[in-house]
Amino acid sequence: MRVRVLGSSAGGGLPQWNCGCEYCVRARQADPDVPSRHQPSVAVSADGERWSVINGSPDIRSQFQAFAGLHPRPGTRDIPLDTVLVTNADIDHTLGLLVLRESLPYRIVSTPWIRDALLEHNVVFRVLEPAWGVIKLDDALPLDRDGALEARLFPVPGKVPYWLDGQTEVQNSPEATLGVRITDTRTGARLVYAPGSKTLDPGTMAELEAADCAFVDGTFYTNLELQDSRPGAVDSVTMGHVPISGEHGSLARLAKLRARCLYIHINNTNPILDRSSAEASAVRAAGVEIAEDGMEFDV
Ligand code: MLT
Ligand code: MN
Ligand code: ZN
């Protein structure tokens, strides 16, 4: 299967519109060590002709513009988009769905929890209702017309989106925060996409161990990183993201896997955004990659 990184940052992107931190400033200056990044999303395809996308990032318009594989055929309004899979109801994974509202020749697919969170609490998302299908955890979803790619959703430890705070009738659920496993039924190759996970629990580890390639939550390098720029901010795990470094961090565990592993959903506070940083070197030295926009490869 073919994989294309449409966006590699966390919510806000790099540079983030209101941020003057070192990485945002260097990205604005086009520093070659700090490339700009769209908000998180990847595209997958069995044949390089027809694509499915994981999550609808707020940057989807420019992400599609930057990727010829998702342009409409000249003279038509036919775009080679099959499915948009949604892994949680966070704004950085869903706002772009509204940008694609002009016509709905593709499907949106999530668990019922995610669809209901958006459609019941945000009336504007109801314009997408005709296209929005639901599947249960671990149900097989063919991602292209030939059935060459099959997606399954699995639960990862996460949190309810912040915009649902105060909605006391909303309970967290195994359906609220997901990883995706995509299997190429022709070759058996497995891709896992898990951009938001507060711990690498046994279920998530089993998915990563069986994968050939995995995109993993790279939001924060350290657990308290956000407090440097936002005093009083919560720690990484409370925000729903396992940090990269430290005894309970993800790097030590990913380093032992046979899969090609890439960090994605990288927050604009994370020093791995700077290719020349000691932290980026430590990640590379452990055999883990740092996803960048525009990367494209076969799994
Ligand atoms: C997250 O990844 O934790 C969310 O995107 C945070 C947010 O909604 O700002
Ligand atoms: Mn996010
Ligand atoms: Zn910044």
mmCIF file of C-alpha atoms and ligand atoms in Angstrom:
data_model
loop_
_atom_site.group_PDB
_atom_site.id
_atom_site.type_symbol
_atom_site.label_atom_id
_atom_site.label_comp_id
_atom_site.label_asym_id
_atom_site.label_seq_id
_atom_site.Cartn_x
_atom_site.Cartn_y
_atom_site.Cartn_z
ATOM 1 C CA MET A 1 0.000 0.000 0.000
ATOM 2 C CA ARG A 2 1.030 3.572 -0.608
ATOM 3 C CA VAL A 3 1.128 6.039 2.304
ATOM 4 C CA ARG A 4 1.346 9.825 2.164
ATOM 5 C CA VAL A 5 1.779 12.137 5.153
ATOM 6 C CA LEU A 6 -0.605 15.077 4.643
ATOM 7 C CA GLY A 7 0.156 16.685 7.997
ATOM 8 C CA SER A 8 2.506 15.808 10.835
ATOM 9 C CA SER A 9 1.922 18.410 13.563
ATOM 10 C CA ALA A 10 -0.620 18.351 16.364
ATOM 11 C CA GLY A 11 -3.535 20.783 16.556
ATOM 12 C CA GLY A 12 -2.488 24.328 15.705
ATOM 13 C CA GLY A 13 0.087 23.288 13.099
ATOM 14 C CA LEU A 14 3.565 24.733 12.761
ATOM 15 C CA PRO A 15 3.731 27.683 12.847
ATOM 16 C CA GLN A 16 0.614 28.105 14.948
ATOM 17 C CA TRP A 17 -1.207 31.354 14.107
ATOM 18 C CA ASN A 18 -0.872 32.967 17.569
ATOM 19 C CA CYS A 19 2.496 31.607 18.632
ATOM 20 C CA GLY A 20 5.875 33.316 18.751
ATOM 21 C CA CYS A 21 7.853 30.439 20.270
ATOM 22 C CA GLU A 22 11.252 29.507 18.891
ATOM 23 C CA TYR A 23 9.954 26.744 16.591
ATOM 24 C CA CYS A 24 7.044 28.777 15.233
ATOM 25 C CA VAL A 25 9.356 31.734 14.547
ATOM 26 C CA ARG A 26 11.935 29.527 12.794
ATOM 27 C CA ALA A 27 9.233 27.786 10.741
ATOM 28 C CA ARG A 28 7.922 31.217 9.618
ATOM 29 C CA GLN A 29 11.464 32.147 8.619
ATOM 30 C CA ALA A 30 11.684 28.939 6.522
ATOM 31 C CA ASP A 31 14.587 27.642 8.633
ATOM 32 C CA PRO A 32 15.547 24.389 6.855
ATOM 33 C CA ASP A 33 15.838 22.592 10.214
ATOM 34 C CA VAL A 34 12.274 23.484 11.243
ATOM 35 C CA PRO A 35 9.948 22.718 8.324
ATOM 36 C CA SER A 36 6.354 23.966 8.480
ATOM 37 C CA ARG A 37 3.742 21.327 9.232
ATOM 38 C CA HIS A 38 0.055 20.924 8.620
ATOM 39 C CA GLN A 39 -2.267 19.503 11.266
ATOM 40 C CA PRO A 40 -2.294 15.701 11.446
ATOM 41 C CA SER A 41 -3.530 13.402 8.692
ATOM 42 C CA VAL A 42 -2.304 10.626 6.424
ATOM 43 C CA ALA A 43 -3.633 9.276 3.135
ATOM 44 C CA VAL A 44 -3.476 5.625 2.088
ATOM 45 C CA SER A 45 -4.019 3.939 -1.255
ATOM 46 C CA ALA A 46 -3.887 0.433 -2.681
ATOM 47 C CA ASP A 47 -2.811 1.578 -6.130
ATOM 48 C CA GLY A 48 -1.780 5.238 -5.963
ATOM 49 C CA GLU A 49 -4.973 6.113 -7.875
ATOM 50 C CA ARG A 50 -7.727 6.187 -5.262
ATOM 51 C CA TRP A 51 -7.069 7.390 -1.701
ATOM 52 C CA SER A 52 -8.587 7.266 1.745
ATOM 53 C CA VAL A 53 -7.688 9.752 4.420
ATOM 54 C CA ILE A 54 -7.400 9.339 8.176
ATOM 55 C CA ASN A 55 -9.010 12.364 9.861
ATOM 56 C CA GLY A 56 -10.205 15.669 8.447
ATOM 57 C CA SER A 57 -7.661 18.200 9.668
ATOM 58 C CA PRO A 58 -8.475 21.928 9.721
ATOM 59 C CA ASP A 59 -5.786 22.270 7.003
ATOM 60 C CA ILE A 60 -7.432 19.818 4.617
ATOM 61 C CA ARG A 61 -7.923 22.361 1.850
ATOM 62 C CA SER A 62 -4.215 23.135 1.541
ATOM 63 C CA GLN A 63 -3.281 19.508 2.219
ATOM 64 C CA PHE A 64 -5.306 18.391 -0.802
ATOM 65 C CA GLN A 65 -3.952 21.322 -2.825
ATOM 66 C CA ALA A 66 -0.386 20.185 -2.045
ATOM 67 C CA PHE A 67 -1.003 16.592 -3.111
ATOM 68 C CA ALA A 68 -1.691 15.881 -6.789
ATOM 69 C CA GLY A 69 -2.984 12.411 -5.889
ATOM 70 C CA LEU A 70 -6.123 14.026 -4.463
ATOM 71 C CA HIS A 71 -6.827 16.577 -7.207
ATOM 72 C CA PRO A 72 -10.080 16.312 -9.203
ATOM 73 C CA ARG A 73 -9.806 14.980 -12.718
ATOM 74 C CA PRO A 74 -9.614 18.006 -15.058
ATOM 75 C CA GLY A 75 -13.015 19.020 -16.371
ATOM 76 C CA THR A 76 -14.857 17.096 -13.623
ATOM 77 C CA ARG A 77 -15.740 17.288 -9.952
ATOM 78 C CA ASP A 78 -14.611 13.726 -9.491
ATOM 79 C CA ILE A 79 -11.901 13.453 -6.866
ATOM 80 C CA PRO A 80 -10.172 10.157 -6.104
ATOM 81 C CA LEU A 81 -11.222 10.147 -2.430
ATOM 82 C CA ASP A 82 -12.867 6.983 -1.115
ATOM 83 C CA THR A 83 -13.234 7.302 2.668
ATOM 84 C CA VAL A 84 -12.372 9.663 5.513
ATOM 85 C CA LEU A 85 -11.865 7.669 8.717
ATOM 86 C CA VAL A 86 -12.147 9.591 11.988
ATOM 87 C CA THR A 87 -10.143 8.492 15.052
ATOM 88 C CA ASN A 88 -11.587 10.882 17.645
ATOM 89 C CA ALA A 89 -13.808 13.938 17.853
ATOM 90 C CA ASP A 90 -11.021 16.464 18.529
ATOM 91 C CA ILE A 91 -11.122 19.662 16.508
ATOM 92 C CA ASP A 92 -7.761 18.951 14.841
ATOM 93 C CA HIS A 93 -9.205 15.688 13.468
ATOM 94 C CA THR A 94 -12.666 16.852 12.419
ATOM 95 C CA LEU A 95 -12.882 20.543 11.509
ATOM 96 C CA GLY A 96 -11.755 19.811 7.947
ATOM 97 C CA LEU A 97 -14.782 17.616 7.364
ATOM 98 C CA LEU A 98 -16.801 20.821 7.110
ATOM 99 C CA VAL A 99 -14.392 22.111 4.455
ATOM 100 C CA LEU A 100 -15.316 19.111 2.255
ATOM 101 C CA ARG A 101 -19.023 19.807 2.531
ATOM 102 C CA GLU A 102 -19.631 21.063 -1.023
ATOM 103 C CA SER A 103 -20.453 17.609 -2.236
ATOM 104 C CA LEU A 104 -20.322 14.290 -0.488
ATOM 105 C CA PRO A 105 -19.276 11.670 -3.044
ATOM 106 C CA TYR A 106 -17.028 10.050 -0.422
ATOM 107 C CA ARG A 107 -17.806 8.388 2.908
ATOM 108 C CA ILE A 108 -16.999 9.523 6.408
ATOM 109 C CA VAL A 109 -16.670 6.566 8.794
ATOM 110 C CA SER A 110 -16.237 6.470 12.586
ATOM 111 C CA THR A 111 -17.639 4.718 15.610
ATOM 112 C CA PRO A 112 -21.166 5.748 16.677
ATOM 113 C CA TRP A 113 -19.709 7.557 19.735
ATOM 114 C CA ILE A 114 -17.608 9.902 17.587
ATOM 115 C CA ARG A 115 -20.388 10.591 15.069
ATOM 116 C CA ASP A 116 -22.945 11.217 17.799
ATOM 117 C CA ALA A 117 -20.575 13.493 19.761
ATOM 118 C CA LEU A 118 -20.216 15.726 16.711
ATOM 119 C CA LEU A 119 -23.729 15.560 15.253
ATOM 120 C CA GLU A 120 -25.636 15.824 18.528
ATOM 121 C CA HIS A 121 -23.540 18.584 20.118
ATOM 122 C CA ASN A 122 -22.640 20.626 17.044
ATOM 123 C CA VAL A 123 -25.584 21.190 14.751
ATOM 124 C CA VAL A 124 -23.373 22.446 11.910
ATOM 125 C CA PHE A 125 -21.871 18.948 11.532
ATOM 126 C CA ARG A 126 -25.309 17.654 10.529
ATOM 127 C CA VAL A 127 -24.630 18.816 6.957
ATOM 128 C CA LEU A 128 -22.343 15.766 6.827
ATOM 129 C CA GLU A 129 -24.937 13.294 8.089
ATOM 130 C CA PRO A 130 -25.800 11.803 4.654
ATOM 131 C CA ALA A 131 -22.178 10.749 4.160
ATOM 132 C CA TRP A 132 -21.432 9.619 7.712
ATOM 133 C CA GLY A 133 -21.437 5.848 8.261
ATOM 134 C CA VAL A 134 -20.564 4.035 11.454
ATOM 135 C CA ILE A 135 -18.740 0.814 12.218
ATOM 136 C CA LYS A 136 -18.098 -1.065 15.412
ATOM 137 C CA LEU A 137 -14.644 -1.576 16.853
ATOM 138 C CA ASP A 138 -12.795 -4.317 14.971
ATOM 139 C CA ASP A 139 -15.328 -4.517 12.110
ATOM 140 C CA ALA A 140 -13.682 -4.813 8.672
ATOM 141 C CA LEU A 141 -14.088 -1.760 6.423
ATOM 142 C CA PRO A 142 -12.939 -2.059 2.771
ATOM 143 C CA LEU A 143 -11.142 1.167 1.850
ATOM 144 C CA ASP A 144 -11.278 0.885 -1.908
ATOM 145 C CA ARG A 145 -13.522 -0.566 -4.575
ATOM 146 C CA ASP A 146 -11.377 -3.645 -5.126
ATOM 147 C CA GLY A 147 -11.214 -4.605 -1.453
ATOM 148 C CA ALA A 148 -7.423 -4.474 -1.464
ATOM 149 C CA LEU A 149 -7.215 -2.400 1.714
ATOM 150 C CA GLU A 150 -9.142 -3.262 4.834
ATOM 151 C CA ALA A 151 -9.362 -0.950 7.862
ATOM 152 C CA ARG A 152 -10.251 -1.894 11.435
ATOM 153 C CA LEU A 153 -10.615 0.459 14.400
ATOM 154 C CA PHE A 154 -9.201 -0.437 17.798
ATOM 155 C CA PRO A 155 -9.514 1.387 21.144
ATOM 156 C CA VAL A 156 -6.594 3.295 22.662
ATOM 157 C CA PRO A 157 -6.540 4.950 26.100
ATOM 158 C CA GLY A 158 -7.644 8.535 25.563
ATOM 159 C CA LYS A 159 -9.810 11.353 26.792
ATOM 160 C CA VAL A 160 -13.073 13.011 25.857
ATOM 161 C CA PRO A 161 -12.438 16.105 23.689
ATOM 162 C CA TYR A 162 -12.041 19.332 25.679
ATOM 163 C CA TRP A 163 -14.938 20.935 23.851
ATOM 164 C CA LEU A 164 -17.225 18.365 25.541
ATOM 165 C CA ASP A 165 -16.100 19.420 29.046
ATOM 166 C CA GLY A 166 -19.160 20.201 31.121
ATOM 167 C CA GLN A 167 -21.458 17.963 29.053
ATOM 168 C CA THR A 168 -22.050 15.687 32.008
ATOM 169 C CA GLU A 169 -24.156 13.205 30.043
ATOM 170 C CA VAL A 170 -21.156 12.366 27.842
ATOM 171 C CA GLN A 171 -19.117 9.459 29.190
ATOM 172 C CA ASN A 172 -15.725 8.398 27.942
ATOM 173 C CA SER A 173 -15.898 5.145 26.003
ATOM 174 C CA PRO A 174 -13.584 2.677 24.223
ATOM 175 C CA GLU A 175 -15.190 4.089 21.054
ATOM 176 C CA ALA A 176 -14.041 7.657 21.763
ATOM 177 C CA THR A 177 -10.303 7.437 20.957
ATOM 178 C CA LEU A 178 -9.097 5.015 18.326
ATOM 179 C CA GLY A 179 -6.190 3.592 16.475
ATOM 180 C CA VAL A 180 -6.588 2.325 12.927
ATOM 181 C CA ARG A 181 -5.085 -0.842 11.485
ATOM 182 C CA ILE A 182 -4.998 -0.986 7.687
ATOM 183 C CA THR A 183 -4.150 -4.303 6.105
ATOM 184 C CA ASP A 184 -3.215 -4.798 2.455
ATOM 185 C CA THR A 185 -5.121 -8.005 1.709
ATOM 186 C CA ARG A 186 -2.843 -8.751 -1.272
ATOM 187 C CA THR A 187 0.416 -8.732 0.707
ATOM 188 C CA GLY A 188 -0.630 -8.922 4.359
ATOM 189 C CA ALA A 189 1.252 -5.668 5.083
ATOM 190 C CA ARG A 190 -0.111 -3.772 8.092
ATOM 191 C CA LEU A 191 -0.125 -0.065 8.792
ATOM 192 C CA VAL A 192 -1.148 1.266 12.215
ATOM 193 C CA TYR A 193 -2.116 4.902 12.844
ATOM 194 C CA ALA A 194 -2.442 5.927 16.506
ATOM 195 C CA PRO A 195 -2.037 9.699 16.904
ATOM 196 C CA GLY A 196 -3.533 10.088 20.394
ATOM 197 C CA SER A 197 -2.852 7.594 23.162
ATOM 198 C CA LYS A 198 -2.158 8.389 26.797
ATOM 199 C CA THR A 199 -0.441 5.080 27.436
ATOM 200 C CA LEU A 200 0.804 2.273 25.252
ATOM 201 C CA ASP A 201 -1.460 -0.292 26.886
ATOM 202 C CA PRO A 202 -1.206 -4.027 26.071
ATOM 203 C CA GLY A 203 -3.827 -3.774 23.317
ATOM 204 C CA THR A 204 -2.021 -0.914 21.599
ATOM 205 C CA MET A 205 1.352 -2.643 22.009
ATOM 206 C CA ALA A 206 -0.051 -5.804 20.409
ATOM 207 C CA GLU A 207 -1.173 -3.739 17.399
ATOM 208 C CA LEU A 208 2.252 -2.084 17.147
ATOM 209 C CA GLU A 209 4.059 -5.411 17.488
ATOM 210 C CA ALA A 210 2.065 -6.884 14.599
ATOM 211 C CA ALA A 211 2.526 -3.827 12.356
ATOM 212 C CA ASP A 212 4.966 -3.338 9.501
ATOM 213 C CA CYS A 213 4.671 0.437 9.806
ATOM 214 C CA ALA A 214 3.205 2.536 12.608
ATOM 215 C CA PHE A 215 2.466 6.216 13.116
ATOM 216 C CA VAL A 216 2.497 6.866 16.864
ATOM 217 C CA ASP A 217 1.573 9.791 19.131
ATOM 218 C CA GLY A 218 4.551 12.178 19.146
ATOM 219 C CA THR A 219 2.787 15.141 20.754
ATOM 220 C CA PHE A 220 5.226 15.885 23.574
ATOM 221 C CA TYR A 221 8.856 14.994 24.233
ATOM 222 C CA THR A 222 8.533 15.339 28.016
ATOM 223 C CA ASN A 223 5.546 14.953 30.309
ATOM 224 C CA LEU A 224 5.634 18.555 31.608
ATOM 225 C CA GLU A 225 6.581 20.276 28.345
ATOM 226 C CA LEU A 226 3.419 22.348 27.986
ATOM 227 C CA GLN A 227 4.009 24.017 31.364
ATOM 228 C CA ASP A 228 7.079 25.820 29.998
ATOM 229 C CA SER A 229 4.970 27.880 27.587
ATOM 230 C CA ARG A 230 1.663 27.765 29.494
ATOM 231 C CA PRO A 231 2.239 27.885 33.258
ATOM 232 C CA GLY A 232 -0.369 25.750 35.012
ATOM 233 C CA ALA A 233 -1.039 23.634 31.921
ATOM 234 C CA VAL A 234 -1.794 19.960 32.453
ATOM 235 C CA ASP A 235 0.807 17.284 31.874
ATOM 236 C CA SER A 236 1.077 15.229 28.704
ATOM 237 C CA VAL A 237 -0.555 12.057 30.047
ATOM 238 C CA THR A 238 -3.523 13.985 31.479
ATOM 239 C CA MET A 239 -3.933 15.570 28.032
ATOM 240 C CA GLY A 240 -4.165 12.102 26.529
ATOM 241 C CA HIS A 241 -0.659 11.786 25.105
ATOM 242 C CA VAL A 242 2.145 9.449 26.164
ATOM 243 C CA PRO A 243 5.391 11.477 26.189
ATOM 244 C CA ILE A 244 8.293 10.351 24.004
ATOM 245 C CA SER A 245 11.043 10.394 26.635
ATOM 246 C CA GLY A 246 11.400 9.019 30.115
ATOM 247 C CA GLU A 247 11.084 5.696 31.827
ATOM 248 C CA HIS A 248 7.413 5.311 30.821
ATOM 249 C CA GLY A 249 7.846 7.147 27.532
ATOM 250 C CA SER A 250 7.110 5.693 24.109
ATOM 251 C CA LEU A 251 10.600 5.847 22.592
ATOM 252 C CA ALA A 252 12.124 3.018 24.614
ATOM 253 C CA ARG A 253 9.230 0.764 23.625
ATOM 254 C CA LEU A 254 9.092 1.705 19.962
ATOM 255 C CA ALA A 255 12.830 1.144 19.674
ATOM 256 C CA LYS A 256 12.274 -2.570 20.284
ATOM 257 C CA LEU A 257 9.665 -3.051 17.563
ATOM 258 C CA ARG A 258 10.367 -4.527 14.144
ATOM 259 C CA ALA A 259 7.940 -2.038 12.508
ATOM 260 C CA ARG A 260 9.034 1.137 10.769
ATOM 261 C CA CYS A 261 7.820 3.651 13.398
ATOM 262 C CA LEU A 262 7.181 7.352 12.857
ATOM 263 C CA TYR A 263 6.118 10.004 15.345
ATOM 264 C CA ILE A 264 3.154 12.125 14.212
ATOM 265 C CA HIS A 265 0.817 14.699 15.823
ATOM 266 C CA ILE A 266 3.895 16.619 17.031
ATOM 267 C CA ASN A 267 3.011 19.637 19.155
ATOM 268 C CA ASN A 268 4.639 23.003 18.471
ATOM 269 C CA THR A 269 6.431 22.815 21.835
ATOM 270 C CA ASN A 270 8.242 19.568 20.976
ATOM 271 C CA PRO A 271 12.009 19.922 20.352
ATOM 272 C CA ILE A 272 11.968 17.092 17.778
ATOM 273 C CA LEU A 273 10.453 19.671 15.393
ATOM 274 C CA ASP A 274 14.025 20.967 15.060
ATOM 275 C CA ARG A 275 15.927 18.445 12.930
ATOM 276 C CA SER A 276 19.197 19.599 14.513
ATOM 277 C CA SER A 277 18.098 19.215 18.163
ATOM 278 C CA ALA A 278 19.594 16.675 20.557
ATOM 279 C CA GLU A 279 16.080 15.280 21.079
ATOM 280 C CA ALA A 280 15.548 14.684 17.337
ATOM 281 C CA SER A 281 18.952 12.959 17.231
ATOM 282 C CA ALA A 282 17.983 10.756 20.188
ATOM 283 C CA VAL A 283 14.796 9.684 18.402
ATOM 284 C CA ARG A 284 16.659 8.880 15.198
ATOM 285 C CA ALA A 285 19.383 7.040 17.124
ATOM 286 C CA ALA A 286 16.695 4.790 18.629
ATOM 287 C CA GLY A 287 15.599 3.887 15.100
ATOM 288 C CA VAL A 288 12.359 5.879 15.154
ATOM 289 C CA GLU A 289 11.485 8.418 12.455
ATOM 290 C CA ILE A 290 9.922 11.861 12.759
ATOM 291 C CA ALA A 291 7.106 12.213 10.217
ATOM 292 C CA GLU A 292 7.209 15.235 7.923
ATOM 293 C CA ASP A 293 4.577 16.593 5.568
ATOM 294 C CA GLY A 294 4.846 15.217 2.042
ATOM 295 C CA MET A 295 6.611 11.959 2.996
ATOM 296 C CA GLU A 296 5.356 9.201 0.720
ATOM 297 C CA PHE A 297 6.333 5.529 0.774
ATOM 298 C CA ASP A 298 5.143 1.956 0.332
ATOM 299 C CA VAL A 299 4.310 -0.444 3.161
HETATM 300 C C1 MLT B 1 -5.330 16.792 21.656
HETATM 301 O O1 MLT B 1 -4.648 16.239 20.805
HETATM 302 O O2 MLT B 1 -5.195 16.490 22.851
HETATM 303 C C2 MLT B 1 -6.353 17.818 21.247
HETATM 304 O O3 MLT B 1 -6.280 18.072 19.881
HETATM 305 C C3 MLT B 1 -6.196 19.050 22.076
HETATM 306 C C4 MLT B 1 -7.146 20.158 21.711
HETATM 307 O O4 MLT B 1 -8.335 19.929 21.465
HETATM 308 O O5 MLT B 1 -6.696 21.307 21.649
HETATM 309 MN MN MN B 2 -4.738 16.842 18.796
HETATM 310 ZN ZN ZN B 3 4.930 27.954 18.782
#
